[in-house]
Amino acid sequence: SQQGEEDPQALSIQEGENATMNCSYKTSINNLQWYRQNSGRGLVHLILIRSNEREKHSGRLRVTLDTSKKSSSLLITASRAADTASYFCATANAGNNRKLIWGLGTSLAVNP
Amino acid sequence: NAGVTQTPKFQVLKTGQSMTLQCAQDMNHEYMSWYRQDPGMGLRLIHYSVGAGITDQGEVPNGYNVSRSTTEDFPLRLLSAAPSQTSVYFCASSYQSEQYFGPGTRLTVT
């Protein structure tokens, strides 16, 4: 069953702009992760934020987590055409941090 | 390190045929899993394994079998292929929580 729901389903921006996508989930979590999938490829792990963390940065990526609202956001700053991909959130529930539950993804198009 | 490898990359089967999708990892990860990805459905867990000799069902296990005789290999068997099994299949492994994915197998059942 899908726990994460990404919003929006699709996003189209110009190069240089920031892209924000959101993920909501339903149950208590151990951590929340974001993955990227380029067309026709496997998923690549981007960043993991634990339930006791509120914000995390990795290069041009910024992830926030609000456990009271059961939501997370992924911000990509100064986007590039190479950021064009689908982005998925996945949650690991308390008690089993290796069995991930996946959202349906946000499709991001960065136009040059 | 090769990471997670999957073979074949593409496969076409006729209804009723059987086949095995291969998955191997060289990172000594205990946890391995198989997903299928269909348009609009996200990733759905088929089977997973927490170590050699231990497997369990995910949310869509029907029509698939797995075994885990070694840490490295986690093959997925389709017993009698059906058109509903047309999908892209991903194998993943993990040590803690972060998962490492293979490149996928695109399967078409006619």
Short mmCIF file of C-alpha atoms in Angstrom, two decimals:
data_model
loop_
_atom_site.label_atom_id
_atom_site.label_comp_id
_atom_site.label_asym_id
_atom_site.label_seq_id
_atom_site.Cartn_x
_atom_site.Cartn_y
_atom_site.Cartn_z
CA SER A 1 0.00 0.00 0.00
CA GLN A 2 1.22 3.48 -0.76
CA GLN A 3 1.85 5.63 2.26
CA GLY A 4 3.58 8.61 0.73
CA GLU A 5 1.71 10.96 -1.55
CA GLU A 6 3.76 13.43 -3.52
CA ASP A 7 2.47 16.78 -4.58
CA PRO A 8 2.44 18.01 -7.27
CA GLN A 9 2.26 15.03 -9.62
CA ALA A 10 4.08 17.01 -12.28
CA LEU A 11 6.13 20.20 -12.22
CA SER A 12 7.66 22.16 -15.10
CA ILE A 13 10.14 24.98 -14.43
CA GLN A 14 12.88 26.95 -16.15
CA GLU A 15 16.55 26.33 -15.56
CA GLY A 16 17.80 28.36 -12.62
CA GLU A 17 14.47 28.33 -10.79
CA ASN A 18 13.86 26.45 -7.56
CA ALA A 19 11.71 23.32 -7.50
CA THR A 20 9.70 22.29 -4.46
CA MET A 21 7.88 19.03 -4.09
CA ASN A 22 5.98 17.72 -1.12
CA CYS A 23 5.29 14.35 0.43
CA SER A 24 2.64 13.41 2.96
CA TYR A 25 2.44 10.15 4.85
CA LYS A 26 0.05 8.45 7.23
CA THR A 27 1.80 6.60 10.07
CA SER A 28 4.68 7.15 12.48
CA ILE A 29 8.04 6.86 10.79
CA ASN A 30 11.64 6.06 11.61
CA ASN A 31 12.90 8.05 8.63
CA LEU A 32 11.86 9.52 5.30
CA GLN A 33 13.95 9.27 2.16
CA TRP A 34 13.95 10.94 -1.25
CA TYR A 35 15.01 9.18 -4.43
CA ARG A 36 15.47 10.30 -8.03
CA GLN A 37 14.67 8.24 -11.10
CA ASN A 38 15.87 9.27 -14.51
CA SER A 39 13.82 7.97 -17.41
CA GLY A 40 14.36 4.27 -17.95
CA ARG A 41 16.77 3.92 -15.03
CA GLY A 42 16.79 2.59 -11.49
CA LEU A 43 16.16 4.81 -8.50
CA VAL A 44 19.03 6.66 -6.85
CA HIS A 45 19.01 7.61 -3.18
CA LEU A 46 19.28 11.36 -2.60
CA ILE A 47 18.84 12.06 1.08
CA LEU A 48 17.52 10.53 4.31
CA ILE A 49 16.01 12.52 7.17
CA ARG A 50 15.31 10.88 10.51
CA SER A 51 12.15 11.43 12.49
CA ASN A 52 13.99 13.54 15.10
CA GLU A 53 15.46 15.87 12.45
CA ARG A 54 13.67 18.88 11.00
CA GLU A 55 15.91 19.92 8.14
CA LYS A 56 18.77 18.46 6.15
CA HIS A 57 20.93 19.76 3.31
CA SER A 58 22.94 18.02 0.62
CA GLY A 59 24.45 20.24 -2.06
CA ARG A 60 21.53 21.95 -3.84
CA LEU A 61 18.97 19.79 -2.01
CA ARG A 62 17.14 20.86 1.12
CA VAL A 63 14.71 18.52 2.86
CA THR A 64 12.39 19.43 5.68
CA LEU A 65 10.31 17.14 7.85
CA ASP A 66 7.28 18.08 9.93
CA THR A 67 6.23 15.02 11.91
CA SER A 68 3.25 16.84 13.45
CA LYS A 69 1.80 17.33 9.96
CA LYS A 70 3.23 14.05 8.65
CA SER A 71 4.78 15.84 5.71
CA SER A 72 8.13 16.51 4.07
CA SER A 73 9.34 18.78 1.32
CA LEU A 74 12.25 18.54 -1.09
CA LEU A 75 13.67 21.79 -2.44
CA ILE A 76 16.08 21.76 -5.38
CA THR A 77 17.72 25.14 -5.74
CA ALA A 78 19.08 26.64 -8.97
CA SER A 79 17.70 23.77 -11.03
CA ARG A 80 19.49 22.41 -14.07
CA ALA A 81 18.23 20.51 -17.11
CA ALA A 82 19.99 17.44 -15.67
CA ASP A 83 17.58 17.56 -12.69
CA THR A 84 14.77 16.47 -15.02
CA ALA A 85 13.58 13.21 -13.47
CA SER A 86 10.91 11.69 -11.27
CA TYR A 87 11.31 12.16 -7.54
CA PHE A 88 9.92 9.70 -5.00
CA CYS A 89 9.57 9.85 -1.25
CA ALA A 90 9.72 6.66 0.79
CA THR A 91 9.08 6.13 4.47
CA ALA A 92 10.49 3.58 6.86
CA ASN A 93 8.12 2.85 9.69
CA ALA A 94 9.18 2.59 13.30
CA GLY A 95 10.11 -1.03 13.93
CA ASN A 96 11.31 -1.85 10.40
CA ASN A 97 13.60 0.72 8.84
CA ARG A 98 14.45 -1.40 5.80
CA LYS A 99 10.97 -2.10 4.43
CA LEU A 100 10.15 1.14 2.64
CA ILE A 101 6.72 2.39 1.64
CA TRP A 102 6.71 4.46 -1.52
CA GLY A 103 4.80 7.41 -2.86
CA LEU A 104 3.72 7.77 -6.47
CA GLY A 105 6.33 10.36 -7.37
CA THR A 106 6.60 13.87 -8.79
CA SER A 107 7.71 14.25 -12.40
CA LEU A 108 9.99 17.29 -12.72
CA ALA A 109 10.84 18.85 -16.08
CA VAL A 110 13.53 21.55 -16.09
CA ASN A 111 13.48 23.47 -19.35
CA PRO A 112 16.72 24.97 -20.66
CA ASN B 1 32.01 -2.57 -7.00
CA ALA B 2 29.29 -3.32 -9.54
CA GLY B 3 26.55 -2.56 -7.00
CA VAL B 4 23.24 -4.21 -7.89
CA THR B 5 23.06 -5.95 -11.25
CA GLN B 6 19.99 -7.32 -12.99
CA THR B 7 19.61 -9.53 -16.04
CA PRO B 8 18.10 -9.50 -18.55
CA LYS B 9 17.44 -5.82 -19.36
CA PHE B 10 14.51 -6.66 -21.62
CA GLN B 11 12.37 -9.77 -21.99
CA VAL B 12 9.29 -10.73 -23.97
CA LEU B 13 7.32 -13.77 -22.84
CA LYS B 14 4.22 -15.49 -24.07
CA THR B 15 1.38 -16.11 -21.65
CA GLY B 16 2.04 -19.25 -19.63
CA GLN B 17 5.81 -19.25 -20.02
CA SER B 18 8.06 -19.18 -16.98
CA MET B 19 11.30 -17.36 -16.45
CA THR B 20 13.74 -16.16 -13.79
CA LEU B 21 14.87 -12.57 -13.37
CA GLN B 22 18.35 -12.49 -11.93
CA CYS B 23 19.58 -10.05 -9.29
CA ALA B 24 23.00 -9.92 -7.66
CA GLN B 25 24.76 -7.47 -5.34
CA ASP B 26 28.38 -7.28 -4.27
CA MET B 27 27.97 -5.02 -1.24
CA ASN B 28 27.33 -7.81 1.29
CA HIS B 29 23.89 -6.38 2.07
CA GLU B 30 21.59 -8.60 4.08
CA TYR B 31 18.33 -7.01 2.90
CA MET B 32 17.18 -7.44 -0.69
CA SER B 33 13.85 -6.77 -2.32
CA TRP B 34 11.96 -6.99 -5.59
CA TYR B 35 9.61 -4.28 -6.80
CA ARG B 36 7.47 -3.81 -9.83
CA GLN B 37 6.82 -0.36 -11.25
CA ASP B 38 3.75 0.37 -13.31
CA PRO B 39 2.56 3.74 -14.65
CA GLY B 40 0.60 5.63 -12.03
CA MET B 41 1.17 2.93 -9.39
CA GLY B 42 4.61 3.79 -8.04
CA LEU B 43 6.78 1.01 -6.66
CA ARG B 44 5.07 -2.05 -5.25
CA LEU B 45 6.95 -4.59 -3.16
CA ILE B 46 6.74 -8.17 -4.46
CA HIS B 47 9.04 -10.14 -2.13
CA TYR B 48 11.88 -9.32 0.19
CA SER B 49 14.63 -11.11 2.11
CA VAL B 50 16.36 -10.15 5.36
CA GLY B 51 19.21 -12.60 4.81
CA ALA B 52 20.25 -15.86 3.19
CA GLY B 53 17.56 -18.50 3.65
CA ILE B 54 14.88 -16.01 4.74
CA THR B 55 12.25 -14.58 2.42
CA ASP B 56 8.86 -12.99 2.91
CA GLN B 57 5.98 -11.67 0.85
CA GLY B 58 5.39 -8.04 0.00
CA GLU B 59 2.13 -6.49 -1.11
CA VAL B 60 1.86 -8.13 -4.57
CA PRO B 61 3.44 -11.63 -4.29
CA ASN B 62 0.96 -13.67 -6.33
CA GLY B 63 2.49 -15.29 -9.41
CA TYR B 64 6.06 -14.84 -8.20
CA ASN B 65 8.51 -16.97 -6.22
CA VAL B 66 11.85 -16.09 -4.70
CA SER B 67 14.71 -17.86 -2.97
CA ARG B 68 17.84 -16.61 -1.23
CA SER B 69 20.50 -19.30 -1.07
CA THR B 70 23.39 -16.81 -0.86
CA THR B 71 23.82 -13.24 0.40
CA GLU B 72 24.68 -12.08 -3.13
CA ASP B 73 21.82 -13.48 -5.23
CA PHE B 74 18.05 -12.99 -5.07
CA PRO B 75 16.32 -14.39 -8.19
CA LEU B 76 12.66 -13.73 -8.94
CA ARG B 77 10.73 -16.49 -10.69
CA LEU B 78 7.59 -16.00 -12.73
CA LEU B 79 5.79 -19.32 -12.59
CA SER B 80 3.28 -18.88 -15.44
CA ALA B 81 3.49 -15.45 -17.01
CA ALA B 82 0.32 -13.41 -17.46
CA PRO B 83 -0.21 -10.11 -19.34
CA SER B 84 -0.85 -8.45 -15.94
CA GLN B 85 2.80 -9.09 -15.13
CA THR B 86 3.94 -6.77 -17.91
CA SER B 87 5.96 -4.23 -15.94
CA VAL B 88 9.40 -2.94 -15.08
CA TYR B 89 11.01 -4.95 -12.30
CA PHE B 90 13.60 -3.52 -9.93
CA CYS B 91 15.80 -5.32 -7.46
CA ALA B 92 17.23 -3.39 -4.52
CA SER B 93 19.54 -4.10 -1.62
CA SER B 94 20.24 -2.28 1.61
CA TYR B 95 22.47 -2.43 4.66
CA GLN B 96 20.49 -0.13 6.91
CA SER B 97 17.65 1.89 5.45
CA GLU B 98 18.97 3.47 2.25
CA GLN B 99 18.27 1.24 -0.75
CA TYR B 100 20.48 0.64 -3.78
CA PHE B 101 18.65 -0.20 -6.98
CA GLY B 102 19.55 -2.22 -10.03
CA PRO B 103 18.91 -0.85 -13.54
CA GLY B 104 15.67 -2.79 -13.96
CA THR B 105 14.22 -5.45 -16.24
CA ARG B 106 11.48 -4.43 -18.66
CA LEU B 107 9.17 -7.42 -19.10
CA THR B 108 6.39 -7.72 -21.67
CA VAL B 109 3.97 -10.63 -21.57
CA THR B 110 1.91 -11.15 -24.74
#
